[in-house]
Structures are given as structure tokens and as C-alpha cells.
mmCIF file of C-alpha atoms in Angstrom:
data_model
loop_
_atom_site.group_PDB
_atom_site.id
_atom_site.type_symbol
_atom_site.label_atom_id
_atom_site.label_comp_id
_atom_site.label_asym_id
_atom_site.label_seq_id
_atom_site.Cartn_x
_atom_site.Cartn_y
_atom_site.Cartn_z
ATOM 1 C CA MET A 1 8.708 10.416 77.689
ATOM 2 C CA ASP A 2 9.266 8.361 74.505
ATOM 3 C CA PHE A 3 6.353 5.920 74.745
ATOM 4 C CA LYS A 4 7.261 4.249 71.466
ATOM 5 C CA LYS A 5 10.772 3.504 72.684
ATOM 6 C CA LEU A 6 9.524 2.385 76.100
ATOM 7 C CA SER A 7 6.817 0.083 74.719
ATOM 8 C CA GLY A 8 9.086 -1.455 72.085
ATOM 9 C CA SER A 9 11.936 -2.128 74.475
ATOM 10 C CA LEU A 10 9.573 -3.455 77.153
ATOM 11 C CA LEU A 11 7.966 -5.982 74.820
ATOM 12 C CA PHE A 12 11.386 -7.105 73.598
ATOM 13 C CA ARG A 13 12.697 -7.470 77.154
ATOM 14 C CA ILE A 14 9.601 -9.378 78.267
ATOM 15 C CA ILE A 15 9.959 -11.844 75.389
ATOM 16 C CA VAL A 16 13.660 -12.286 76.137
ATOM 17 C CA ALA A 17 12.861 -12.757 79.854
ATOM 18 C CA ILE A 18 10.309 -15.479 79.070
ATOM 19 C CA ILE A 19 12.718 -17.339 76.767
ATOM 20 C CA LEU A 20 15.633 -17.038 79.180
ATOM 21 C CA GLY A 21 13.437 -18.116 82.095
ATOM 22 C CA ILE A 22 12.376 -21.286 80.273
ATOM 23 C CA VAL A 23 15.934 -22.066 79.111
ATOM 24 C CA ALA A 24 17.351 -21.418 82.588
ATOM 25 C CA SER A 25 14.740 -23.680 84.185
ATOM 26 C CA ILE A 26 15.917 -26.539 81.960
ATOM 27 C CA ILE A 27 19.588 -25.881 82.712
ATOM 28 C CA PHE A 28 19.137 -25.336 86.454
ATOM 29 C CA ASN A 29 16.751 -28.233 87.091
ATOM 30 C CA GLY A 30 18.398 -31.002 89.128
ATOM 31 C CA SER A 31 21.509 -28.949 89.809
ATOM 32 C CA GLY A 32 22.428 -27.792 93.302
ATOM 33 C CA TRP A 33 24.057 -24.581 92.092
ATOM 34 C CA GLY A 34 21.149 -24.047 89.706
ATOM 35 C CA VAL A 35 18.655 -24.222 92.548
ATOM 36 C CA THR A 36 20.740 -21.730 94.541
ATOM 37 C CA ILE A 37 20.724 -19.257 91.651
ATOM 38 C CA ALA A 38 17.009 -19.823 91.112
ATOM 39 C CA ARG A 39 16.343 -19.064 94.779
ATOM 40 C CA ILE A 40 17.918 -15.616 94.292
ATOM 41 C CA PHE A 41 15.281 -14.787 91.709
ATOM 42 C CA VAL A 42 12.543 -16.338 93.847
ATOM 43 C CA THR A 43 13.662 -14.048 96.670
ATOM 44 C CA PHE A 44 13.519 -11.048 94.341
ATOM 45 C CA ASN A 45 10.056 -12.054 93.129
ATOM 46 C CA GLY A 46 8.826 -12.349 96.699
ATOM 47 C CA LEU A 47 10.105 -8.868 97.544
ATOM 48 C CA PHE A 48 8.793 -7.342 94.308
ATOM 49 C CA GLY A 49 5.420 -9.045 94.730
ATOM 50 C CA ASN A 50 5.140 -7.748 98.295
ATOM 51 C CA PHE A 51 6.007 -4.243 97.081
ATOM 52 C CA LEU A 52 3.250 -4.453 94.469
ATOM 53 C CA GLY A 53 0.821 -5.456 97.209
ATOM 54 C CA PHE A 54 1.887 -2.392 99.194
ATOM 55 C CA PHE A 55 1.887 -0.052 96.189
ATOM 56 C CA ILE A 56 -1.331 -0.994 94.352
ATOM 57 C CA PRO A 57 -3.788 0.647 96.826
ATOM 58 C CA VAL A 58 -1.740 3.867 96.687
ATOM 59 C CA LEU A 59 -1.745 3.662 92.892
ATOM 60 C CA ILE A 60 -5.533 3.225 92.825
ATOM 61 C CA PHE A 61 -6.134 6.287 94.982
ATOM 62 C CA ALA A 62 -3.564 8.421 93.135
ATOM 63 C CA LEU A 63 -5.048 7.648 89.718
ATOM 64 C CA ILE A 64 -8.776 7.534 90.399
ATOM 65 C CA ALA A 65 -9.255 10.510 92.777
ATOM 66 C CA PRO A 66 -7.970 13.215 90.372
ATOM 67 C CA ALA A 67 -9.643 11.442 87.433
ATOM 68 C CA ILE A 68 -13.054 11.745 89.128
ATOM 69 C CA ALA A 69 -12.383 15.335 90.187
ATOM 70 C CA SER A 70 -11.363 16.314 86.652
ATOM 71 C CA LEU A 71 -14.671 15.018 85.247
ATOM 72 C CA GLY A 72 -16.497 17.603 87.305
ATOM 73 C CA ARG A 73 -14.227 20.377 86.034
ATOM 74 C CA GLY A 74 -14.589 19.610 82.329
ATOM 75 C CA ALA A 75 -16.525 20.846 79.327
ATOM 76 C CA GLY A 76 -20.092 20.396 80.485
ATOM 77 C CA LYS A 77 -22.534 17.617 79.691
ATOM 78 C CA TRP A 78 -20.685 16.245 76.657
ATOM 79 C CA LEU A 79 -17.711 15.347 78.795
ATOM 80 C CA GLY A 80 -19.985 13.226 80.978
ATOM 81 C CA ILE A 81 -21.769 11.731 77.961
ATOM 82 C CA THR A 82 -18.504 10.864 76.206
ATOM 83 C CA THR A 83 -17.132 9.321 79.391
ATOM 84 C CA ALA A 84 -20.327 7.297 79.851
ATOM 85 C CA ILE A 85 -20.180 6.005 76.270
ATOM 86 C CA ALA A 86 -16.505 5.068 76.685
ATOM 87 C CA TYR A 87 -17.283 3.234 79.939
ATOM 88 C CA VAL A 88 -20.271 1.379 78.448
ATOM 89 C CA SER A 89 -18.203 0.397 75.405
ATOM 90 C CA THR A 90 -15.427 -0.833 77.688
ATOM 91 C CA ILE A 91 -17.619 -2.952 79.955
ATOM 92 C CA ILE A 92 -19.597 -4.393 77.014
ATOM 93 C CA SER A 93 -16.291 -5.554 75.577
ATOM 94 C CA GLY A 94 -15.471 -7.138 78.946
ATOM 95 C CA LEU A 95 -18.874 -8.823 79.174
ATOM 96 C CA ILE A 96 -18.436 -10.221 75.664
ATOM 97 C CA ALA A 97 -15.076 -11.626 76.784
ATOM 98 C CA TYR A 98 -16.826 -13.317 79.724
ATOM 99 C CA ALA A 99 -19.479 -14.781 77.421
ATOM 100 C CA ILE A 100 -16.808 -16.067 75.025
ATOM 101 C CA ALA A 101 -14.808 -17.529 77.905
ATOM 102 C CA SER A 102 -17.896 -19.254 79.322
ATOM 103 C CA GLY A 103 -18.808 -20.708 75.950
ATOM 104 C CA LEU A 104 -15.388 -21.726 74.604
ATOM 105 C CA TYR A 105 -13.009 -22.451 77.464
ATOM 106 C CA GLY A 106 -14.635 -25.771 78.320
ATOM 107 C CA TRP A 107 -13.543 -26.941 74.874
ATOM 108 C CA LEU A 108 -10.517 -24.756 74.195
ATOM 109 C CA LEU A 109 -8.759 -25.326 77.530
ATOM 110 C CA ALA A 110 -9.974 -28.834 78.333
ATOM 111 C CA GLY A 111 -7.396 -30.679 80.410
ATOM 112 C CA ASN A 112 -5.108 -27.654 80.795
ATOM 113 C CA THR A 113 -3.847 -26.335 84.109
ATOM 114 C CA THR A 114 -1.352 -23.609 84.991
ATOM 115 C CA ALA A 115 1.983 -24.591 86.468
ATOM 116 C CA LYS A 116 2.478 -23.752 90.126
ATOM 117 C CA VAL A 117 5.667 -23.098 92.032
ATOM 118 C CA GLU A 118 4.414 -25.103 94.990
ATOM 119 C CA ASP A 119 4.303 -28.238 92.803
ATOM 120 C CA ILE A 120 8.119 -28.357 92.726
ATOM 121 C CA ASP A 121 9.509 -31.384 94.537
ATOM 122 C CA GLU A 122 10.835 -30.951 98.060
ATOM 123 C CA GLY A 123 10.040 -27.231 98.082
ATOM 124 C CA ALA A 124 13.520 -26.479 96.727
ATOM 125 C CA LEU A 125 12.689 -23.020 95.433
ATOM 126 C CA GLN A 126 12.091 -21.160 98.654
ATOM 127 C CA PRO A 127 13.248 -17.543 99.042
ATOM 128 C CA PHE A 128 16.333 -16.895 101.160
ATOM 129 C CA PHE A 129 14.341 -14.355 103.181
ATOM 130 C CA GLU A 130 11.072 -12.485 103.097
ATOM 131 C CA ILE A 131 10.120 -8.930 104.077
ATOM 132 C CA GLU A 132 6.506 -8.205 104.832
ATOM 133 C CA MET A 133 5.224 -4.970 103.302
ATOM 134 C CA PRO A 134 1.738 -4.296 104.675
ATOM 135 C CA ALA A 135 -0.377 -2.109 102.425
ATOM 136 C CA PRO A 136 -1.565 1.179 103.964
ATOM 137 C CA MET A 137 -5.128 0.144 103.049
ATOM 138 C CA ASP A 138 -6.857 -2.611 101.122
ATOM 139 C CA VAL A 139 -7.924 -2.211 97.509
ATOM 140 C CA MET A 140 -11.616 -1.535 98.148
ATOM 141 C CA THR A 141 -10.784 1.032 100.833
ATOM 142 C CA ALA A 142 -8.507 2.813 98.366
ATOM 143 C CA LEU A 143 -11.231 2.787 95.703
ATOM 144 C CA LEU A 144 -13.907 4.101 98.064
ATOM 145 C CA LEU A 145 -11.548 6.776 99.402
ATOM 146 C CA ALA A 146 -10.680 7.835 95.836
ATOM 147 C CA PHE A 147 -14.371 8.158 94.937
ATOM 148 C CA THR A 148 -15.153 10.079 98.118
ATOM 149 C CA VAL A 149 -12.249 12.517 97.804
ATOM 150 C CA GLY A 150 -12.737 12.921 94.036
ATOM 151 C CA VAL A 151 -16.424 13.779 94.345
ATOM 152 C CA ALA A 152 -15.742 16.049 97.339
ATOM 153 C CA MET A 153 -13.084 17.974 95.409
ATOM 154 C CA THR A 154 -15.612 18.589 92.666
ATOM 155 C CA ALA A 155 -18.312 19.694 95.115
ATOM 156 C CA VAL A 156 -16.186 22.142 97.104
ATOM 157 C CA LYS A 157 -13.852 23.098 94.235
ATOM 158 C CA SER A 158 -10.735 22.589 96.316
ATOM 159 C CA ASP A 159 -8.006 23.680 93.915
ATOM 160 C CA THR A 160 -5.263 23.147 96.481
ATOM 161 C CA LEU A 161 -6.243 19.530 97.184
ATOM 162 C CA TYR A 162 -6.806 18.910 93.485
ATOM 163 C CA ARG A 163 -3.310 20.124 92.614
ATOM 164 C CA GLY A 164 -1.935 17.989 95.443
ATOM 165 C CA CYS A 165 -3.676 14.906 94.034
ATOM 166 C CA GLN A 166 -2.326 15.730 90.591
ATOM 167 C CA ASP A 167 1.175 15.965 92.045
ATOM 168 C CA LEU A 168 0.677 12.593 93.756
ATOM 169 C CA GLN A 169 -0.529 11.179 90.442
ATOM 170 C CA ARG A 170 2.642 12.372 88.710
ATOM 171 C CA VAL A 171 4.786 10.834 91.464
ATOM 172 C CA ILE A 172 2.990 7.497 91.139
ATOM 173 C CA MET A 173 3.336 7.607 87.349
ATOM 174 C CA HIS A 174 7.064 8.156 87.794
ATOM 175 C CA VAL A 175 7.301 5.145 90.129
ATOM 176 C CA ILE A 176 5.459 3.030 87.552
ATOM 177 C CA SER A 177 7.534 4.131 84.555
ATOM 178 C CA GLY A 178 10.863 4.518 86.357
ATOM 179 C CA PHE A 179 10.829 1.593 88.817
ATOM 180 C CA ILE A 180 8.076 -0.988 88.315
ATOM 181 C CA ILE A 181 8.045 -1.255 84.507
ATOM 182 C CA PRO A 182 11.876 -1.590 84.212
ATOM 183 C CA LEU A 183 11.890 -4.382 86.824
ATOM 184 C CA LEU A 184 9.047 -6.341 85.230
ATOM 185 C CA PRO A 185 11.351 -8.373 82.933
ATOM 186 C CA ILE A 186 13.306 -9.654 85.963
ATOM 187 C CA TYR A 187 10.017 -10.474 87.689
ATOM 188 C CA ILE A 188 8.756 -12.328 84.611
ATOM 189 C CA PHE A 189 12.085 -14.154 84.250
ATOM 190 C CA GLY A 190 11.925 -15.320 87.854
ATOM 191 C CA MET A 191 8.349 -16.461 87.474
ATOM 192 C CA PHE A 192 9.025 -18.550 84.338
ATOM 193 C CA LEU A 193 12.226 -19.903 85.879
ATOM 194 C CA SER A 194 10.310 -21.015 88.960
ATOM 195 C CA LEU A 195 7.388 -22.481 87.043
ATOM 196 C CA GLY A 196 9.628 -24.142 84.454
ATOM 197 C CA MET A 197 11.499 -26.143 87.069
ATOM 198 C CA ASN A 198 8.394 -28.184 87.861
ATOM 199 C CA GLY A 199 8.236 -29.603 84.322
ATOM 200 C CA ASN A 200 4.640 -28.529 83.609
ATOM 201 C CA LEU A 201 5.185 -25.129 82.045
ATOM 202 C CA LEU A 202 4.703 -26.363 78.464
ATOM 203 C CA ASN A 203 1.070 -27.138 79.256
ATOM 204 C CA THR A 204 0.510 -23.577 80.513
ATOM 205 C CA LEU A 205 2.224 -21.993 77.508
ATOM 206 C CA THR A 206 0.231 -24.119 75.066
ATOM 207 C CA ALA A 207 -3.045 -23.181 76.719
ATOM 208 C CA PHE A 208 -2.179 -19.484 76.872
ATOM 209 C CA GLY A 209 -1.095 -19.513 73.241
ATOM 210 C CA LYS A 210 -4.683 -20.394 72.340
ATOM 211 C CA VAL A 211 -6.017 -17.591 74.520
ATOM 212 C CA LEU A 212 -3.579 -15.070 73.011
ATOM 213 C CA LEU A 213 -4.823 -15.914 69.506
ATOM 214 C CA LEU A 214 -8.426 -15.728 70.666
ATOM 215 C CA ALA A 215 -7.797 -12.293 72.221
ATOM 216 C CA VAL A 216 -6.362 -10.929 68.953
ATOM 217 C CA ILE A 217 -9.324 -12.228 66.944
ATOM 218 C CA MET A 218 -11.793 -10.795 69.457
ATOM 219 C CA THR A 219 -10.295 -7.296 69.161
ATOM 220 C CA TRP A 220 -11.127 -7.373 65.444
ATOM 221 C CA ILE A 221 -14.664 -8.540 66.137
ATOM 222 C CA ILE A 222 -15.170 -5.785 68.718
ATOM 223 C CA LEU A 223 -14.019 -3.144 66.244
ATOM 224 C CA VAL A 224 -16.427 -4.353 63.555
ATOM 225 C CA ALA A 225 -19.274 -4.300 66.091
ATOM 226 C CA GLN A 226 -18.365 -0.785 67.267
ATOM 227 C CA TYR A 227 -18.375 0.591 63.719
ATOM 228 C CA LEU A 228 -21.598 -1.194 62.794
ATOM 229 C CA ILE A 229 -23.283 0.577 65.711
ATOM 230 C CA ALA A 230 -21.566 3.931 65.136
ATOM 231 C CA GLY A 231 -22.223 3.778 61.390
ATOM 232 C CA GLY A 232 -25.895 3.059 61.999
ATOM 233 C CA ILE A 233 -26.206 6.013 64.388
ATOM 234 C CA ALA A 234 -24.180 8.443 62.270
ATOM 235 C CA GLY A 235 -25.689 7.318 58.961
ATOM 236 C CA LYS A 236 -22.327 6.300 57.455
ATOM 237 C CA ASN A 237 -21.009 3.132 55.850
ATOM 238 C CA PRO A 238 -19.357 1.345 58.804
ATOM 239 C CA PHE A 239 -16.789 -0.483 56.694
ATOM 240 C CA THR A 240 -15.708 2.689 54.896
ATOM 241 C CA ALA A 241 -15.414 4.424 58.269
ATOM 242 C CA LEU A 242 -13.356 1.549 59.647
ATOM 243 C CA LYS A 243 -11.138 1.604 56.549
ATOM 244 C CA ASN A 244 -10.468 5.304 57.142
ATOM 245 C CA MET A 245 -9.211 4.454 60.637
ATOM 246 C CA LEU A 246 -6.790 1.710 59.536
ATOM 247 C CA PRO A 247 -3.742 4.067 59.587
ATOM 248 C CA ALA A 248 -4.487 4.726 63.280
ATOM 249 C CA TYR A 249 -4.786 0.970 63.867
ATOM 250 C CA ALA A 250 -1.436 0.355 62.146
ATOM 251 C CA THR A 251 0.263 3.188 64.040
ATOM 252 C CA ALA A 252 -0.966 1.920 67.410
ATOM 253 C CA LEU A 253 0.071 -1.597 66.435
ATOM 254 C CA GLY A 254 3.596 -0.344 65.906
ATOM 255 C CA THR A 255 3.860 1.969 68.913
ATOM 256 C CA SER A 256 1.622 0.396 71.603
ATOM 257 C CA SER A 257 0.850 3.989 72.579
ATOM 258 C CA SER A 258 -2.537 5.686 72.442
ATOM 259 C CA ALA A 259 -0.869 9.061 73.007
ATOM 260 C CA ALA A 260 1.527 8.665 70.082
ATOM 261 C CA THR A 261 -1.385 7.729 67.823
ATOM 262 C CA ILE A 262 -3.629 10.725 68.662
ATOM 263 C CA PRO A 263 -2.720 12.781 65.542
ATOM 264 C CA ILE A 264 -3.419 9.789 63.267
ATOM 265 C CA THR A 265 -6.675 8.985 65.067
ATOM 266 C CA TYR A 266 -7.675 12.644 64.820
ATOM 267 C CA ALA A 267 -7.034 12.655 61.078
ATOM 268 C CA GLY A 268 -9.059 9.477 60.622
ATOM 269 C CA ALA A 269 -11.981 10.912 62.564
ATOM 270 C CA LYS A 270 -11.967 14.027 60.363
ATOM 271 C CA ARG A 271 -11.857 11.758 57.300
ATOM 272 C CA ASN A 272 -15.100 10.238 58.600
ATOM 273 C CA GLY A 273 -16.787 13.660 58.650
ATOM 274 C CA VAL A 274 -16.208 14.494 62.322
ATOM 275 C CA THR A 275 -15.794 18.241 62.870
ATOM 276 C CA ASP A 276 -12.516 19.728 64.079
ATOM 277 C CA ALA A 277 -14.039 20.726 67.419
ATOM 278 C CA VAL A 278 -15.571 17.319 68.141
ATOM 279 C CA ALA A 279 -12.461 15.415 67.033
ATOM 280 C CA GLY A 280 -10.236 17.724 69.081
ATOM 281 C CA PHE A 281 -12.413 17.099 72.135
ATOM 282 C CA VAL A 282 -13.239 13.375 71.826
ATOM 283 C CA ILE A 283 -10.027 11.827 70.472
ATOM 284 C CA PRO A 284 -7.589 13.016 73.200
ATOM 285 C CA LEU A 285 -10.179 12.255 75.905
ATOM 286 C CA CYS A 286 -10.944 8.739 74.654
ATOM 287 C CA ALA A 287 -7.241 7.994 74.210
ATOM 288 C CA THR A 288 -7.160 8.065 78.011
ATOM 289 C CA ILE A 289 -10.508 6.591 79.077
ATOM 290 C CA HIS A 290 -11.648 4.200 76.300
ATOM 291 C CA LEU A 291 -9.932 0.816 76.717
ATOM 292 C CA SER A 292 -12.281 -1.723 75.136
ATOM 293 C CA GLY A 293 -9.372 -3.732 73.746
ATOM 294 C CA SER A 294 -7.417 -3.714 76.989
ATOM 295 C CA ILE A 295 -10.312 -4.886 79.151
ATOM 296 C CA GLN A 296 -11.057 -7.715 76.760
ATOM 297 C CA LYS A 297 -7.492 -9.013 76.934
ATOM 298 C CA ILE A 298 -7.399 -8.800 80.721
ATOM 299 C CA ALA A 299 -10.783 -10.525 81.038
ATOM 300 C CA LEU A 300 -9.916 -13.350 78.633
ATOM 301 C CA PHE A 301 -6.582 -14.001 80.363
ATOM 302 C CA ALA A 302 -8.072 -13.774 83.856
ATOM 303 C CA PHE A 303 -10.954 -16.129 83.066
ATOM 304 C CA ALA A 304 -8.488 -18.561 81.459
ATOM 305 C CA ILE A 305 -6.517 -18.747 84.716
ATOM 306 C CA VAL A 306 -9.761 -19.052 86.677
ATOM 307 C CA TYR A 307 -10.799 -21.995 84.496
ATOM 308 C CA MET A 308 -7.435 -23.772 84.412
ATOM 309 C CA ASP A 309 -6.845 -23.428 88.167
ATOM 310 C CA GLY A 310 -10.393 -24.375 89.123
ATOM 311 C CA ILE A 311 -11.141 -21.111 90.939
ATOM 312 C CA ASP A 312 -14.776 -20.778 91.976
ATOM 313 C CA MET A 313 -16.244 -17.791 90.153
ATOM 314 C CA PRO A 314 -20.058 -17.462 90.051
ATOM 315 C CA PRO A 315 -21.551 -15.238 87.321
ATOM 316 C CA SER A 316 -22.292 -12.472 89.839
ATOM 317 C CA LEU A 317 -18.585 -12.270 90.742
ATOM 318 C CA ALA A 318 -17.525 -12.278 87.079
ATOM 319 C CA ILE A 319 -19.948 -9.481 86.162
ATOM 320 C CA GLY A 320 -18.962 -7.460 89.229
ATOM 321 C CA PHE A 321 -15.324 -7.926 88.274
ATOM 322 C CA ILE A 322 -15.990 -6.569 84.754
ATOM 323 C CA LEU A 323 -17.920 -3.551 86.072
ATOM 324 C CA MET A 324 -15.130 -2.671 88.498
ATOM 325 C CA LEU A 325 -12.439 -3.347 85.906
ATOM 326 C CA GLY A 326 -14.102 -0.821 83.596
ATOM 327 C CA ILE A 327 -13.569 1.868 86.247
ATOM 328 C CA PHE A 328 -9.957 0.842 86.707
ATOM 329 C CA MET A 329 -9.403 1.033 82.940
ATOM 330 C CA ILE A 330 -10.612 4.653 82.856
ATOM 331 C CA ALA A 331 -8.014 5.527 85.497
ATOM 332 C CA ALA A 332 -5.219 3.380 84.032
ATOM 333 C CA PRO A 333 -1.915 5.231 83.544
ATOM 334 C CA GLY A 334 -0.917 5.973 79.977
ATOM 335 C CA VAL A 335 2.290 3.958 79.914
ATOM 336 C CA PRO A 336 2.906 0.581 78.253
ATOM 337 C CA GLY A 337 1.535 -2.080 80.577
ATOM 338 C CA GLY A 338 -0.294 0.571 82.612
ATOM 339 C CA ALA A 339 -3.722 -1.061 82.248
ATOM 340 C CA ILE A 340 -2.605 -4.411 83.608
ATOM 341 C CA MET A 341 -0.735 -2.732 86.473
ATOM 342 C CA ALA A 342 -3.894 -0.830 87.419
ATOM 343 C CA ALA A 343 -5.845 -4.110 87.335
ATOM 344 C CA VAL A 344 -3.469 -6.065 89.591
ATOM 345 C CA GLY A 345 -5.195 -5.027 92.810
ATOM 346 C CA LEU A 346 -8.581 -6.066 91.447
ATOM 347 C CA LEU A 347 -7.244 -9.440 90.283
ATOM 348 C CA GLN A 348 -5.902 -10.077 93.761
ATOM 349 C CA SER A 349 -8.834 -8.759 95.788
ATOM 350 C CA MET A 350 -11.800 -10.014 93.721
ATOM 351 C CA LEU A 351 -10.439 -13.146 92.020
ATOM 352 C CA GLY A 352 -7.850 -14.110 94.649
ATOM 353 C CA PHE A 353 -4.899 -14.312 92.235
ATOM 354 C CA ASN A 354 -1.488 -15.046 93.749
ATOM 355 C CA ASP A 355 1.852 -13.586 92.625
ATOM 356 C CA ASP A 356 2.473 -16.318 90.033
ATOM 357 C CA GLN A 357 -0.930 -15.859 88.466
ATOM 358 C CA VAL A 358 -0.466 -12.075 88.386
ATOM 359 C CA ALA A 359 2.970 -12.457 86.762
ATOM 360 C CA LEU A 360 1.478 -14.753 84.115
ATOM 361 C CA MET A 361 -1.237 -12.162 83.460
ATOM 362 C CA ILE A 362 1.352 -9.391 83.039
ATOM 363 C CA ALA A 363 3.462 -11.471 80.640
ATOM 364 C CA ALA A 364 0.465 -12.454 78.497
ATOM 365 C CA TYR A 365 -0.919 -8.911 78.454
ATOM 366 C CA ILE A 366 2.328 -7.270 77.360
ATOM 367 C CA ALA A 367 2.933 -9.977 74.731
ATOM 368 C CA ILE A 368 0.003 -8.627 72.661
ATOM 369 C CA ASP A 369 -0.232 -5.147 74.178
ATOM 370 C CA SER A 370 -0.153 -3.476 70.762
ATOM 371 C CA PHE A 371 -3.292 -5.293 69.563
ATOM 372 C CA GLY A 372 -5.266 -4.034 72.553
ATOM 373 C CA THR A 373 -3.971 -0.486 72.047
ATOM 374 C CA ALA A 374 -4.857 -0.641 68.347
ATOM 375 C CA CYS A 375 -8.396 -1.720 69.252
ATOM 376 C CA ASN A 376 -8.661 1.075 71.828
ATOM 377 C CA VAL A 377 -7.642 3.943 69.541
ATOM 378 C CA THR A 378 -9.527 2.702 66.488
ATOM 379 C CA GLY A 379 -12.654 2.433 68.614
ATOM 380 C CA ASP A 380 -12.160 6.072 69.619
ATOM 381 C CA GLY A 381 -13.062 6.985 66.054
ATOM 382 C CA ALA A 382 -16.422 5.223 66.421
ATOM 383 C CA ILE A 383 -17.222 7.208 69.574
ATOM 384 C CA ALA A 384 -16.229 10.431 67.787
ATOM 385 C CA MET A 385 -18.758 9.629 65.021
ATOM 386 C CA VAL A 386 -21.545 9.161 67.574
ATOM 387 C CA ILE A 387 -20.741 12.353 69.497
ATOM 388 C CA ASN A 388 -20.417 14.264 66.231
ATOM 389 C CA LYS A 389 -23.932 13.184 65.222
ATOM 390 C CA PHE A 390 -25.520 14.704 68.311
ATOM 391 C CA ALA A 391 -23.132 17.404 69.561
ATOM 392 C CA LYS A 392 -21.323 19.055 66.671
ATOM 393 C CA GLY A 393 -23.389 22.197 67.169
ATOM 394 C CA ASP A 394 -22.782 22.270 70.931
ATOM 395 C CA ILE A 395 -19.034 21.569 71.062
ATOM 396 C CA GLN A 396 -17.038 24.542 69.857
ATOM 397 C CA ARG A 397 -13.295 24.857 69.481
ATOM 398 C CA THR A 398 -11.904 26.236 72.746
ATOM 399 C CA ASP A 399 -8.857 28.368 73.399
ATOM 400 C CA ARG A 400 -7.104 25.311 74.732
ATOM 401 C CA GLN A 401 -7.842 23.383 71.560
ATOM 402 C CA GLU A 402 -6.537 26.310 69.505
ATOM 403 C CA GLU A 403 -3.324 26.043 71.474
ATOM 404 C CA THR A 404 -3.101 22.348 70.660
ATOM 405 C CA SER A 405 -3.747 22.861 66.961
ATOM 406 C CA PRO A 406 -0.528 21.016 66.033
ATOM 407 C CA LEU A 407 -2.938 18.083 65.767
ATOM 408 C CA ASP A 408 -4.113 19.704 62.563
ATOM 409 C CA TYR A 409 -0.617 20.094 61.211
ATOM 410 C CA GLN A 410 0.321 16.551 62.166
ATOM 411 C CA SER A 411 -2.848 15.195 60.610
ATOM 412 C CA GLU A 412 -2.039 17.051 57.391
ATOM 413 C CA GLY A 413 1.310 15.333 57.429
ATOM 414 C CA THR A 414 -0.440 11.974 57.584
ATOM 415 C CA ALA A 415 -2.706 12.634 54.624
ATOM 416 C CA SER A 416 -0.576 10.370 52.463
ATOM 417 C CA LEU A 417 -1.548 7.459 54.706
ATOM 418 C CA TYR A 418 -5.170 7.928 53.680
ATOM 419 C CA GLU A 419 -4.476 8.693 50.051
ATOM 420 C CA GLY A 420 -2.269 5.694 49.506
ATOM 421 C CA LYS A 421 0.873 7.733 48.828
#
């Protein structure tokens, strides 16, 4: 699958959908035929939202169960240690986002509220019909079942069940990339059309513009903090190490794909003195499980909606949300927008978000998806430095890594990026 093409086209289509939704809401407002057309999209959004409610628990089980089982089948203790470091880094980033939101949103978002479809006069935008789609299980049941089955597969070494879960995972990934992601622009269009017809959308967009800028700035701060810590542990200049990873940052910024950036990240890690074996082990693994930038964006956007809509969220709920979101990030599918899709069930079950709030989250997340991806992959280099400090004698190049040695050839091809050629 061409992730670069998918991510680029998705971002473009989302932006176009937002603009068209706002323009259409102005044109349709006050017009009988306009309201009729708008109701078609409201009907679609209701059906699509109900499908997401049905699909999310299945997605959670399909992604998390094989992910947990695979951890028990990996390369010994350093797999667990690397995963633990990636998880801690991810949740610390989320907790920092919560602290920033608690400290700044009272000033930054003062007087702002999100627009709501139900505010529209006379309830004009009602769907033509609705179809209930009950989920096979709730989100927490799916998560507990995934943990139980994943751990059990590791304990009994059930290869048949494991392969079945992997097949289910591939099916779910295909549904995400082939059905849900392509329909997101229509969903976003319908949401902005609906919200725009109440006349209060400008307030929401202004407030979220501030949060988008804050999220971008925070990804830079997180990266500096990660390299200060990694540099201190590894005994290297953190700013030189971060400079060596800038080609990976730029590549991820342009592709929005951790997978497409792996060769560049690998080359940057080697530039920082990480051995071939450690870089070949840590970089591909962390490209999947280390999402410090993604969790920060989701947390900042979610807490902004919580603040603007006056949702009651005690600190214990916020911290629990971050801890659970860190697990969901590890299991997030590697497609553009995959992290926010994996988080939808948690947003609904723990924070009580409705379809409009979820759609706003998706639109905001995808709008700066590349900045989160760039933070994720650049941070992978910091983890590689830490693991290299303690494990370079324990982690040896495996047969599988020898088979994937094109990383070396691709990294050689990117040498000019580091040498300024």
C-alpha cells in the first residue's frame, strides 16, 4: 500500500471537505432545498457514526489481541524493555498534554464553545431515517477480551489461534484503509455542513486553530525533552543527536508515514552511534508502538472539547484516559489516521463524546497528522540511543534482520541528507 499517496490524498480531501462543508452551510442555510440536501448528509453521518460504534469494539480486539501475543513471541527481555520505554514515553507525553491543557485552556479557550447540531432552529437537520447497529460488545469488554486472549495465546503457544487473530487483524486493516478512511471526507463534510448551519462554527474553528498551533509547538518541546534525557543517558550531545535525526523528521513531515520513514530513521540512529543490530531491532519496532506525538495531539484536542463543552472530567478520569490511550496507541493501525480511529472507542466510552465531537477530533487530528508522525519517528531515535547504551552487546543481528538488510542500502542512499549534499 502506498502510504505516502494515501496520507497526502487524505489530508487534501479532508481540507477540501471542511472548506466545502462551511461554504455549503452558508449557501444552504435558510433554503428549503438546501435543508433537504443537508439532511441527506446528516442521514449518511448517522449511518456512518452507527457503523463506527458497531465496528470499534471489533477493531480493538483485532488489533490488541495479536499485538499482546506477539510481545510474548519476540526477542527476549529487550523487546519487553523497549516496549515499556515506548509506552512510558507515550503516556508521559499524554500527561504533559493534560498538564498544559489544565494550565492554559482557562486562558486560551476562555468564552469558546463548540457548535452543536442540536442548536439549529426548529430541528431542521434531522436524518431521513436511522438504522440501529448494536455493537457485538462494549469497548471495555473488547479490551479485556483482547488482553485475556492475547496473554492466553502466549501462555499456551496456540499458533493456530494466533494466525487466526493475525488474519482478523489484516481483515480489519483492510476495512479501515479500504472503507472507513475513504469515507471520512464525506463524514467530515456532513459534520461541518451540519454545524455551520447553526451560525456558531466560526467560534469553534477559531478556538481549535489555537489548539492546533499549540499541538505543533508541543511536539517540538517533547522532542527536545526526549533527546535531553536520551543524550544524558547515552553520554551524547542531545542537540547534535537531534540534528542528526532532522532528515527523518522532514521525511515524516512530508509522508505522514512512520513506515515510509524507517530507512531514514535507521540511518539517523546509526549516525548517532547506534549499532546496526540495535537500530535494526528498535527502529522498526518503535515505528509501530511509539506514538508520543500522536497521543499528545489526541489529548490536547480531546481536553479542548471537554473544556469548551463543559464536560465534567475529574483528574482521576483524565489520568485514566491517558493510561488507556497509551495502550490503544501501541495497537493503532499503521495507516494515516489510524491512531485517531483506534482512539474513537475510548473517546466515546470514557469521555462520553458524541458523533459530532468525534468527527471534530478526526478532522483536527488529520489536519496536522504529519507533525505527530514526525514527532513519533524522531523520538524513535532517542529510544534507540538508550537501548544501545545498555543492550548493544546483547542484541545481535538475526537472520530476519539480515533478510531485511535493504535498510542498510536505503540508508546509504540517504547519506547525502546528512552530509548536506
